[in-house]
Amino acid sequence: MNTTRRLAEKLISEQLRAPGFAFVPGRQIREDLPAGDADWHRFAAHWDDLVLDPYIGSAGSDQFRYRRYGRFALRRQPSGAGLPVTLTALPVRPFVQEAEHVGRYEGRARQLEPATEAFLEDPLLHALIAYDHAVLPEPPEVCEVGLHAIRVKVTPSLDARPTPEGRHRDGHDFIAMHLIGKNDCSGGESLVYEQGTGNPACIARLTLADPLDTLVVDDSLVEHEVTRLEPGGTEGNRDVLLVAFYPLAS
Ligand SMILES: [Fe+2]
């Protein structure tokens, strides 16, 4: 690994310690990972294969979110052993977020459609997770990785809110939010807040605009939210990959 990349990782790690979030330009990730435009196009095509999220809206025109969910067990490898982590797919189980973090779902278990094998086996997915793991302040030897591939559809008749729950934390340790693509829509500003009750201060506003633009947060230190998307034409979309890190369940 080159010195520039090591310095970049160190800087991101330091920002995650304080103030608790870091923005990584997509250009930097594309330079750091051994992949070309054709690889990234193939990777982005997985987002054309998502399914309707039944927990948003009711059947009909107010359903705007499509997603799939996957889980990996991550184990760090000795240096010089190829990819610095191994990822073993885990069976999908109902997805639960504590009501204290995301009140909208009241702690209910959500049955999300599993990620496809093609997605879970995509070498770019593995490389991206390894990249995210490397920038954590103290990358764990072993952890679980939760994957959420999400598309928000944007049309003039949809109230396309990437985070309908508003300001929240996810209940994980760290989350890397990667923009995969954003087409024919505007808005979708990412807001980062200090953790706290009442009206905690908004400490950052930024918009993931280019492919692979990434916001990484320490979920124990900050809360986050993404503003409404506005259509640019008859139909647009915003595709993201959320990579969440938390202890491996025994
Ligand atoms: Fe979230």
PDB file of C-alpha atoms and ligand atoms in Angstrom:
ATOM      1  CA  MET A   1       0.000   0.000   0.000  1.00  0.00           C
ATOM      2  CA  ASN A   2       1.395   3.404  -0.902  1.00  0.00           C
ATOM      3  CA  THR A   3       2.263   6.121   1.568  1.00  0.00           C
ATOM      4  CA  THR A   4      -0.423   8.511   0.297  1.00  0.00           C
ATOM      5  CA  ARG A   5      -3.141   5.967   0.961  1.00  0.00           C
ATOM      6  CA  ARG A   6      -1.799   5.220   4.434  1.00  0.00           C
ATOM      7  CA  LEU A   7      -1.871   8.950   5.241  1.00  0.00           C
ATOM      8  CA  ALA A   8      -5.417   9.259   3.916  1.00  0.00           C
ATOM      9  CA  GLU A   9      -6.567   6.326   6.051  1.00  0.00           C
ATOM     10  CA  LYS A  10      -4.912   7.855   9.107  1.00  0.00           C
ATOM     11  CA  LEU A  11      -6.621  11.185   8.496  1.00  0.00           C
ATOM     12  CA  ILE A  12     -10.039   9.519   8.157  1.00  0.00           C
ATOM     13  CA  SER A  13      -9.424   7.532  11.360  1.00  0.00           C
ATOM     14  CA  GLU A  14      -8.525  10.712  13.228  1.00  0.00           C
ATOM     15  CA  GLN A  15     -11.678  12.462  11.994  1.00  0.00           C
ATOM     16  CA  LEU A  16     -13.763   9.487  13.131  1.00  0.00           C
ATOM     17  CA  ARG A  17     -12.320   9.867  16.642  1.00  0.00           C
ATOM     18  CA  ALA A  18     -13.222  13.577  16.623  1.00  0.00           C
ATOM     19  CA  PRO A  19     -15.553  15.016  15.520  1.00  0.00           C
ATOM     20  CA  GLY A  20     -16.942  11.546  14.738  1.00  0.00           C
ATOM     21  CA  PHE A  21     -17.410  11.630  10.978  1.00  0.00           C
ATOM     22  CA  ALA A  22     -15.351  11.841   7.807  1.00  0.00           C
ATOM     23  CA  PHE A  23     -16.080  12.602   4.169  1.00  0.00           C
ATOM     24  CA  VAL A  24     -14.114  10.593   1.634  1.00  0.00           C
ATOM     25  CA  PRO A  25     -14.288  11.785  -1.995  1.00  0.00           C
ATOM     26  CA  GLY A  26     -15.323   9.087  -4.419  1.00  0.00           C
ATOM     27  CA  ARG A  27     -12.387  10.040  -6.606  1.00  0.00           C
ATOM     28  CA  GLN A  28     -10.034   8.985  -3.813  1.00  0.00           C
ATOM     29  CA  ILE A  29     -11.694   5.592  -3.387  1.00  0.00           C
ATOM     30  CA  ARG A  30     -11.692   4.963  -7.126  1.00  0.00           C
ATOM     31  CA  GLU A  31      -7.970   5.776  -7.231  1.00  0.00           C
ATOM     32  CA  ASP A  32      -7.209   3.553  -4.249  1.00  0.00           C
ATOM     33  CA  LEU A  33      -9.094   0.439  -5.340  1.00  0.00           C
ATOM     34  CA  PRO A  34      -7.865  -1.702  -8.245  1.00  0.00           C
ATOM     35  CA  ALA A  35     -10.907  -1.315 -10.466  1.00  0.00           C
ATOM     36  CA  GLY A  36     -11.722   0.404 -13.722  1.00  0.00           C
ATOM     37  CA  ASP A  37     -14.844   2.118 -15.027  1.00  0.00           C
ATOM     38  CA  ALA A  38     -16.228  -1.173 -16.397  1.00  0.00           C
ATOM     39  CA  ASP A  39     -15.913  -2.762 -12.935  1.00  0.00           C
ATOM     40  CA  TRP A  40     -17.745   0.097 -11.265  1.00  0.00           C
ATOM     41  CA  HIS A  41     -20.497   0.002 -13.893  1.00  0.00           C
ATOM     42  CA  ARG A  42     -20.930  -3.717 -13.263  1.00  0.00           C
ATOM     43  CA  PHE A  43     -21.048  -3.053  -9.519  1.00  0.00           C
ATOM     44  CA  ALA A  44     -23.642  -0.265  -9.867  1.00  0.00           C
ATOM     45  CA  ALA A  45     -25.873  -2.583 -11.931  1.00  0.00           C
ATOM     46  CA  HIS A  46     -26.656  -4.561  -8.750  1.00  0.00           C
ATOM     47  CA  TRP A  47     -28.883  -1.612  -7.800  1.00  0.00           C
ATOM     48  CA  ASP A  48     -31.135  -2.407 -10.767  1.00  0.00           C
ATOM     49  CA  ASP A  49     -31.956  -5.682  -9.021  1.00  0.00           C
ATOM     50  CA  LEU A  50     -33.391  -4.407  -5.721  1.00  0.00           C
ATOM     51  CA  VAL A  51     -36.912  -5.057  -4.493  1.00  0.00           C
ATOM     52  CA  LEU A  52     -39.549  -2.798  -2.990  1.00  0.00           C
ATOM     53  CA  ASP A  53     -39.095  -2.096   0.718  1.00  0.00           C
ATOM     54  CA  PRO A  54     -42.551  -2.908   2.150  1.00  0.00           C
ATOM     55  CA  TYR A  55     -41.896  -0.937   5.328  1.00  0.00           C
ATOM     56  CA  ILE A  56     -42.060   2.424   3.550  1.00  0.00           C
ATOM     57  CA  GLY A  57     -45.502   3.704   2.669  1.00  0.00           C
ATOM     58  CA  SER A  58     -48.453   1.533   1.771  1.00  0.00           C
ATOM     59  CA  ALA A  59     -49.027  -0.357  -1.433  1.00  0.00           C
ATOM     60  CA  GLY A  60     -49.320   2.221  -4.132  1.00  0.00           C
ATOM     61  CA  SER A  61     -47.750   5.415  -5.213  1.00  0.00           C
ATOM     62  CA  ASP A  62     -46.095   6.395  -1.925  1.00  0.00           C
ATOM     63  CA  GLN A  63     -43.604   3.532  -1.974  1.00  0.00           C
ATOM     64  CA  PHE A  64     -40.251   4.849  -3.075  1.00  0.00           C
ATOM     65  CA  ARG A  65     -37.551   2.710  -1.470  1.00  0.00           C
ATOM     66  CA  TYR A  66     -35.994  -0.444  -2.909  1.00  0.00           C
ATOM     67  CA  ARG A  67     -33.401  -2.468  -1.057  1.00  0.00           C
ATOM     68  CA  ARG A  68     -31.619  -5.728  -0.260  1.00  0.00           C
ATOM     69  CA  TYR A  69     -29.857  -6.751   2.925  1.00  0.00           C
ATOM     70  CA  GLY A  70     -26.818  -8.924   3.601  1.00  0.00           C
ATOM     71  CA  ARG A  71     -24.500  -9.907   6.422  1.00  0.00           C
ATOM     72  CA  PHE A  72     -20.863 -10.948   6.582  1.00  0.00           C
ATOM     73  CA  ALA A  73     -18.561 -12.140   9.319  1.00  0.00           C
ATOM     74  CA  LEU A  74     -15.301 -10.209   8.907  1.00  0.00           C
ATOM     75  CA  ARG A  75     -11.948 -11.512  10.068  1.00  0.00           C
ATOM     76  CA  ARG A  76      -8.737  -9.537   9.727  1.00  0.00           C
ATOM     77  CA  GLN A  77      -5.902 -11.303   7.970  1.00  0.00           C
ATOM     78  CA  PRO A  78      -2.168 -11.099   8.668  1.00  0.00           C
ATOM     79  CA  SER A  79      -0.511  -8.331   6.672  1.00  0.00           C
ATOM     80  CA  GLY A  80       0.696  -9.437   3.267  1.00  0.00           C
ATOM     81  CA  ALA A  81      -2.043 -12.065   2.948  1.00  0.00           C
ATOM     82  CA  GLY A  82      -3.808 -10.527  -0.058  1.00  0.00           C
ATOM     83  CA  LEU A  83      -7.093  -8.818   0.844  1.00  0.00           C
ATOM     84  CA  PRO A  84      -6.623  -7.685   4.468  1.00  0.00           C
ATOM     85  CA  VAL A  85      -9.901  -9.251   5.588  1.00  0.00           C
ATOM     86  CA  THR A  86     -11.900 -12.377   4.860  1.00  0.00           C
ATOM     87  CA  LEU A  87     -15.668 -12.060   4.528  1.00  0.00           C
ATOM     88  CA  THR A  88     -17.953 -15.000   5.144  1.00  0.00           C
ATOM     89  CA  ALA A  89     -21.609 -14.571   4.216  1.00  0.00           C
ATOM     90  CA  LEU A  90     -24.030 -15.088   7.111  1.00  0.00           C
ATOM     91  CA  PRO A  91     -27.666 -16.095   6.768  1.00  0.00           C
ATOM     92  CA  VAL A  92     -30.013 -13.148   6.592  1.00  0.00           C
ATOM     93  CA  ARG A  93     -32.173 -12.743   9.644  1.00  0.00           C
ATOM     94  CA  PRO A  94     -34.832 -10.153  10.482  1.00  0.00           C
ATOM     95  CA  PHE A  95     -33.359  -6.675  10.726  1.00  0.00           C
ATOM     96  CA  VAL A  96     -34.044  -4.900  14.010  1.00  0.00           C
ATOM     97  CA  GLN A  97     -33.167  -1.379  15.103  1.00  0.00           C
ATOM     98  CA  GLU A  98     -33.854  -0.387  18.672  1.00  0.00           C
ATOM     99  CA  ALA A  99     -36.823   1.945  19.058  1.00  0.00           C
ATOM    100  CA  GLU A 100     -34.666   4.332  21.067  1.00  0.00           C
ATOM    101  CA  HIS A 101     -32.520   4.857  17.938  1.00  0.00           C
ATOM    102  CA  VAL A 102     -35.104   4.652  15.152  1.00  0.00           C
ATOM    103  CA  GLY A 103     -38.552   5.261  16.620  1.00  0.00           C
ATOM    104  CA  ARG A 104     -40.385   4.879  13.312  1.00  0.00           C
ATOM    105  CA  TYR A 105     -40.267   1.054  13.380  1.00  0.00           C
ATOM    106  CA  GLU A 106     -40.824   0.694  17.156  1.00  0.00           C
ATOM    107  CA  GLY A 107     -38.136  -1.984  17.389  1.00  0.00           C
ATOM    108  CA  ARG A 108     -40.071  -4.349  15.104  1.00  0.00           C
ATOM    109  CA  ALA A 109     -38.209  -7.016  13.166  1.00  0.00           C
ATOM    110  CA  ARG A 110     -38.203  -6.225   9.458  1.00  0.00           C
ATOM    111  CA  GLN A 111     -38.004  -9.039   6.933  1.00  0.00           C
ATOM    112  CA  LEU A 112     -35.800  -7.553   4.245  1.00  0.00           C
ATOM    113  CA  GLU A 113     -35.101  -9.203   0.939  1.00  0.00           C
ATOM    114  CA  PRO A 114     -31.661 -10.892   0.992  1.00  0.00           C
ATOM    115  CA  ALA A 115     -28.775  -9.661  -1.116  1.00  0.00           C
ATOM    116  CA  THR A 116     -28.132 -11.667  -4.265  1.00  0.00           C
ATOM    117  CA  GLU A 117     -25.246 -14.132  -4.459  1.00  0.00           C
ATOM    118  CA  ALA A 118     -23.819 -12.144  -7.366  1.00  0.00           C
ATOM    119  CA  PHE A 119     -23.674  -9.059  -5.163  1.00  0.00           C
ATOM    120  CA  LEU A 120     -22.219 -10.857  -2.132  1.00  0.00           C
ATOM    121  CA  GLU A 121     -19.537 -12.444  -4.310  1.00  0.00           C
ATOM    122  CA  ASP A 122     -18.630  -9.272  -6.185  1.00  0.00           C
ATOM    123  CA  PRO A 123     -14.918  -8.619  -5.631  1.00  0.00           C
ATOM    124  CA  LEU A 124     -15.543  -4.871  -5.592  1.00  0.00           C
ATOM    125  CA  LEU A 125     -17.888  -5.300  -2.641  1.00  0.00           C
ATOM    126  CA  HIS A 126     -15.173  -7.163  -0.763  1.00  0.00           C
ATOM    127  CA  ALA A 127     -12.582  -4.534  -1.670  1.00  0.00           C
ATOM    128  CA  LEU A 128     -14.874  -1.710  -0.561  1.00  0.00           C
ATOM    129  CA  ILE A 129     -15.622  -3.340   2.799  1.00  0.00           C
ATOM    130  CA  ALA A 130     -11.904  -3.920   3.349  1.00  0.00           C
ATOM    131  CA  TYR A 131     -11.322  -0.236   2.547  1.00  0.00           C
ATOM    132  CA  ASP A 132     -13.989   0.842   5.057  1.00  0.00           C
ATOM    133  CA  HIS A 133     -12.632  -1.488   7.719  1.00  0.00           C
ATOM    134  CA  ALA A 134      -9.113  -0.103   7.280  1.00  0.00           C
ATOM    135  CA  VAL A 135     -10.172   3.491   8.033  1.00  0.00           C
ATOM    136  CA  LEU A 136     -11.864   2.657  11.347  1.00  0.00           C
ATOM    137  CA  PRO A 137      -9.978   4.105  14.320  1.00  0.00           C
ATOM    138  CA  GLU A 138      -9.289   0.628  15.743  1.00  0.00           C
ATOM    139  CA  PRO A 139     -10.251  -1.876  13.052  1.00  0.00           C
ATOM    140  CA  PRO A 140     -11.640  -4.912  14.906  1.00  0.00           C
ATOM    141  CA  GLU A 141     -10.035  -8.313  14.397  1.00  0.00           C
ATOM    142  CA  VAL A 142     -13.485  -9.845  14.090  1.00  0.00           C
ATOM    143  CA  CYS A 143     -16.840  -8.182  13.573  1.00  0.00           C
ATOM    144  CA  GLU A 144     -20.105  -8.416  11.738  1.00  0.00           C
ATOM    145  CA  VAL A 145     -20.755  -6.315   8.650  1.00  0.00           C
ATOM    146  CA  GLY A 146     -24.309  -5.374   7.727  1.00  0.00           C
ATOM    147  CA  LEU A 147     -24.974  -4.400   4.113  1.00  0.00           C
ATOM    148  CA  HIS A 148     -27.895  -2.386   2.873  1.00  0.00           C
ATOM    149  CA  ALA A 149     -28.129  -1.709  -0.849  1.00  0.00           C
ATOM    150  CA  ILE A 150     -30.807   0.955  -1.218  1.00  0.00           C
ATOM    151  CA  ARG A 151     -32.397   2.819  -4.107  1.00  0.00           C
ATOM    152  CA  VAL A 152     -34.706   5.768  -3.521  1.00  0.00           C
ATOM    153  CA  LYS A 153     -36.897   6.409  -6.534  1.00  0.00           C
ATOM    154  CA  VAL A 154     -37.626  10.070  -7.212  1.00  0.00           C
ATOM    155  CA  THR A 155     -40.645  11.235  -9.192  1.00  0.00           C
ATOM    156  CA  PRO A 156     -42.852  14.345  -8.993  1.00  0.00           C
ATOM    157  CA  SER A 157     -45.539  12.351  -7.150  1.00  0.00           C
ATOM    158  CA  LEU A 158     -43.324  10.674  -4.535  1.00  0.00           C
ATOM    159  CA  ASP A 159     -42.204  12.160  -1.236  1.00  0.00           C
ATOM    160  CA  ALA A 160     -38.722  10.700  -1.644  1.00  0.00           C
ATOM    161  CA  ARG A 161     -37.080  10.947   1.746  1.00  0.00           C
ATOM    162  CA  PRO A 162     -33.929   8.831   2.130  1.00  0.00           C
ATOM    163  CA  THR A 163     -34.357   8.892   5.924  1.00  0.00           C
ATOM    164  CA  PRO A 164     -38.079   9.135   6.665  1.00  0.00           C
ATOM    165  CA  GLU A 165     -37.243   8.556  10.329  1.00  0.00           C
ATOM    166  CA  GLY A 166     -35.505  11.953  10.427  1.00  0.00           C
ATOM    167  CA  ARG A 167     -32.409  12.555  12.567  1.00  0.00           C
ATOM    168  CA  HIS A 168     -31.280   9.267  14.082  1.00  0.00           C
ATOM    169  CA  ARG A 169     -28.465   6.887  14.833  1.00  0.00           C
ATOM    170  CA  ASP A 170     -28.537   3.354  13.513  1.00  0.00           C
ATOM    171  CA  GLY A 171     -27.450   1.471  16.644  1.00  0.00           C
ATOM    172  CA  HIS A 172     -24.204   0.194  15.127  1.00  0.00           C
ATOM    173  CA  ASP A 173     -20.566   1.044  15.822  1.00  0.00           C
ATOM    174  CA  PHE A 174     -19.590   2.608  12.507  1.00  0.00           C
ATOM    175  CA  ILE A 175     -21.415   3.133   9.218  1.00  0.00           C
ATOM    176  CA  ALA A 176     -19.920   3.908   5.822  1.00  0.00           C
ATOM    177  CA  MET A 177     -22.500   5.461   3.506  1.00  0.00           C
ATOM    178  CA  HIS A 178     -21.361   5.165  -0.108  1.00  0.00           C
ATOM    179  CA  LEU A 179     -23.128   6.933  -2.931  1.00  0.00           C
ATOM    180  CA  ILE A 180     -23.343   4.520  -5.837  1.00  0.00           C
ATOM    181  CA  GLY A 181     -25.200   6.806  -8.209  1.00  0.00           C
ATOM    182  CA  LYS A 182     -27.533   9.777  -8.343  1.00  0.00           C
ATOM    183  CA  ASN A 183     -29.545  10.366 -11.479  1.00  0.00           C
ATOM    184  CA  ASP A 184     -32.084  13.020 -12.470  1.00  0.00           C
ATOM    185  CA  CYS A 185     -32.661  14.358  -8.978  1.00  0.00           C
ATOM    186  CA  SER A 186     -31.285  16.957  -6.600  1.00  0.00           C
ATOM    187  CA  GLY A 187     -31.241  17.428  -2.833  1.00  0.00           C
ATOM    188  CA  GLY A 188     -30.375  14.522  -0.571  1.00  0.00           C
ATOM    189  CA  GLU A 189     -28.119  16.574   1.657  1.00  0.00           C
ATOM    190  CA  SER A 190     -26.441  14.601   4.441  1.00  0.00           C
ATOM    191  CA  LEU A 191     -26.664  16.252   7.845  1.00  0.00           C
ATOM    192  CA  VAL A 192     -24.500  15.227  10.794  1.00  0.00           C
ATOM    193  CA  TYR A 193     -25.471  16.161  14.342  1.00  0.00           C
ATOM    194  CA  GLU A 194     -23.892  15.954  17.731  1.00  0.00           C
ATOM    195  CA  GLN A 195     -25.409  13.138  19.757  1.00  0.00           C
ATOM    196  CA  GLY A 196     -27.986  14.289  22.259  1.00  0.00           C
ATOM    197  CA  THR A 197     -31.556  15.048  23.198  1.00  0.00           C
ATOM    198  CA  GLY A 198     -33.466  18.223  22.374  1.00  0.00           C
ATOM    199  CA  ASN A 199     -31.922  20.096  19.508  1.00  0.00           C
ATOM    200  CA  PRO A 200     -28.353  18.887  19.120  1.00  0.00           C
ATOM    201  CA  ALA A 201     -26.124  21.014  16.937  1.00  0.00           C
ATOM    202  CA  CYS A 202     -25.812  20.219  13.251  1.00  0.00           C
ATOM    203  CA  ILE A 203     -22.066  19.979  12.751  1.00  0.00           C
ATOM    204  CA  ALA A 204     -21.907  19.197   9.036  1.00  0.00           C
ATOM    205  CA  ARG A 205     -23.963  19.502   5.877  1.00  0.00           C
ATOM    206  CA  LEU A 206     -22.666  17.879   2.724  1.00  0.00           C
ATOM    207  CA  THR A 207     -24.047  16.291  -0.388  1.00  0.00           C
ATOM    208  CA  LEU A 208     -22.770  13.002  -1.768  1.00  0.00           C
ATOM    209  CA  ALA A 209     -22.721  13.890  -5.445  1.00  0.00           C
ATOM    210  CA  ASP A 210     -20.170  11.782  -7.303  1.00  0.00           C
ATOM    211  CA  PRO A 211     -20.050   7.979  -7.446  1.00  0.00           C
ATOM    212  CA  LEU A 212     -18.363   6.526  -4.365  1.00  0.00           C
ATOM    213  CA  ASP A 213     -18.535   9.810  -2.432  1.00  0.00           C
ATOM    214  CA  THR A 214     -18.670   8.502   1.117  1.00  0.00           C
ATOM    215  CA  LEU A 215     -19.662   9.633   4.582  1.00  0.00           C
ATOM    216  CA  VAL A 216     -18.330   7.516   7.443  1.00  0.00           C
ATOM    217  CA  VAL A 217     -19.740   8.065  10.920  1.00  0.00           C
ATOM    218  CA  ASP A 218     -19.037   6.845  14.429  1.00  0.00           C
ATOM    219  CA  ASP A 219     -22.611   5.981  15.319  1.00  0.00           C
ATOM    220  CA  SER A 220     -21.894   6.360  19.031  1.00  0.00           C
ATOM    221  CA  LEU A 221     -20.756   9.974  18.618  1.00  0.00           C
ATOM    222  CA  VAL A 222     -23.043  11.535  16.004  1.00  0.00           C
ATOM    223  CA  GLU A 223     -26.510  11.259  14.532  1.00  0.00           C
ATOM    224  CA  HIS A 224     -27.383  11.615  10.858  1.00  0.00           C
ATOM    225  CA  GLU A 225     -30.168  12.419   8.452  1.00  0.00           C
ATOM    226  CA  VAL A 226     -30.566  12.906   4.700  1.00  0.00           C
ATOM    227  CA  THR A 227     -32.890  15.549   3.296  1.00  0.00           C
ATOM    228  CA  ARG A 228     -35.652  15.037   0.739  1.00  0.00           C
ATOM    229  CA  LEU A 229     -34.805  14.418  -2.903  1.00  0.00           C
ATOM    230  CA  GLU A 230     -36.320  16.593  -5.596  1.00  0.00           C
ATOM    231  CA  PRO A 231     -37.028  15.253  -9.084  1.00  0.00           C
ATOM    232  CA  GLY A 232     -35.107  16.595 -12.036  1.00  0.00           C
ATOM    233  CA  GLY A 233     -37.483  15.024 -14.564  1.00  0.00           C
ATOM    234  CA  THR A 234     -40.109  12.320 -14.656  1.00  0.00           C
ATOM    235  CA  GLU A 235     -38.068   9.737 -12.761  1.00  0.00           C
ATOM    236  CA  GLY A 236     -34.697   9.708 -11.029  1.00  0.00           C
ATOM    237  CA  ASN A 237     -32.974   7.688  -8.362  1.00  0.00           C
ATOM    238  CA  ARG A 238     -30.364   7.836  -5.624  1.00  0.00           C
ATOM    239  CA  ASP A 239     -28.482   4.604  -4.964  1.00  0.00           C
ATOM    240  CA  VAL A 240     -26.441   4.028  -1.824  1.00  0.00           C
ATOM    241  CA  LEU A 241     -24.589   1.234  -0.103  1.00  0.00           C
ATOM    242  CA  LEU A 242     -24.573   1.295   3.681  1.00  0.00           C
ATOM    243  CA  VAL A 243     -21.805  -0.745   5.279  1.00  0.00           C
ATOM    244  CA  ALA A 244     -22.336  -1.120   9.030  1.00  0.00           C
ATOM    245  CA  PHE A 245     -19.798  -2.504  11.490  1.00  0.00           C
ATOM    246  CA  TYR A 246     -20.761  -3.986  14.875  1.00  0.00           C
ATOM    247  CA  PRO A 247     -19.773  -6.898  17.128  1.00  0.00           C
ATOM    248  CA  LEU A 248     -20.221 -10.369  15.705  1.00  0.00           C
ATOM    249  CA  ALA A 249     -23.178 -12.059  17.376  1.00  0.00           C
ATOM    250  CA  SER A 250     -22.220 -15.296  19.102  1.00  0.00           C
TER     251      SER A 250
HETATM  252 FE    FE B   1     -29.207   5.738   9.295  1.00  0.00          FE
END
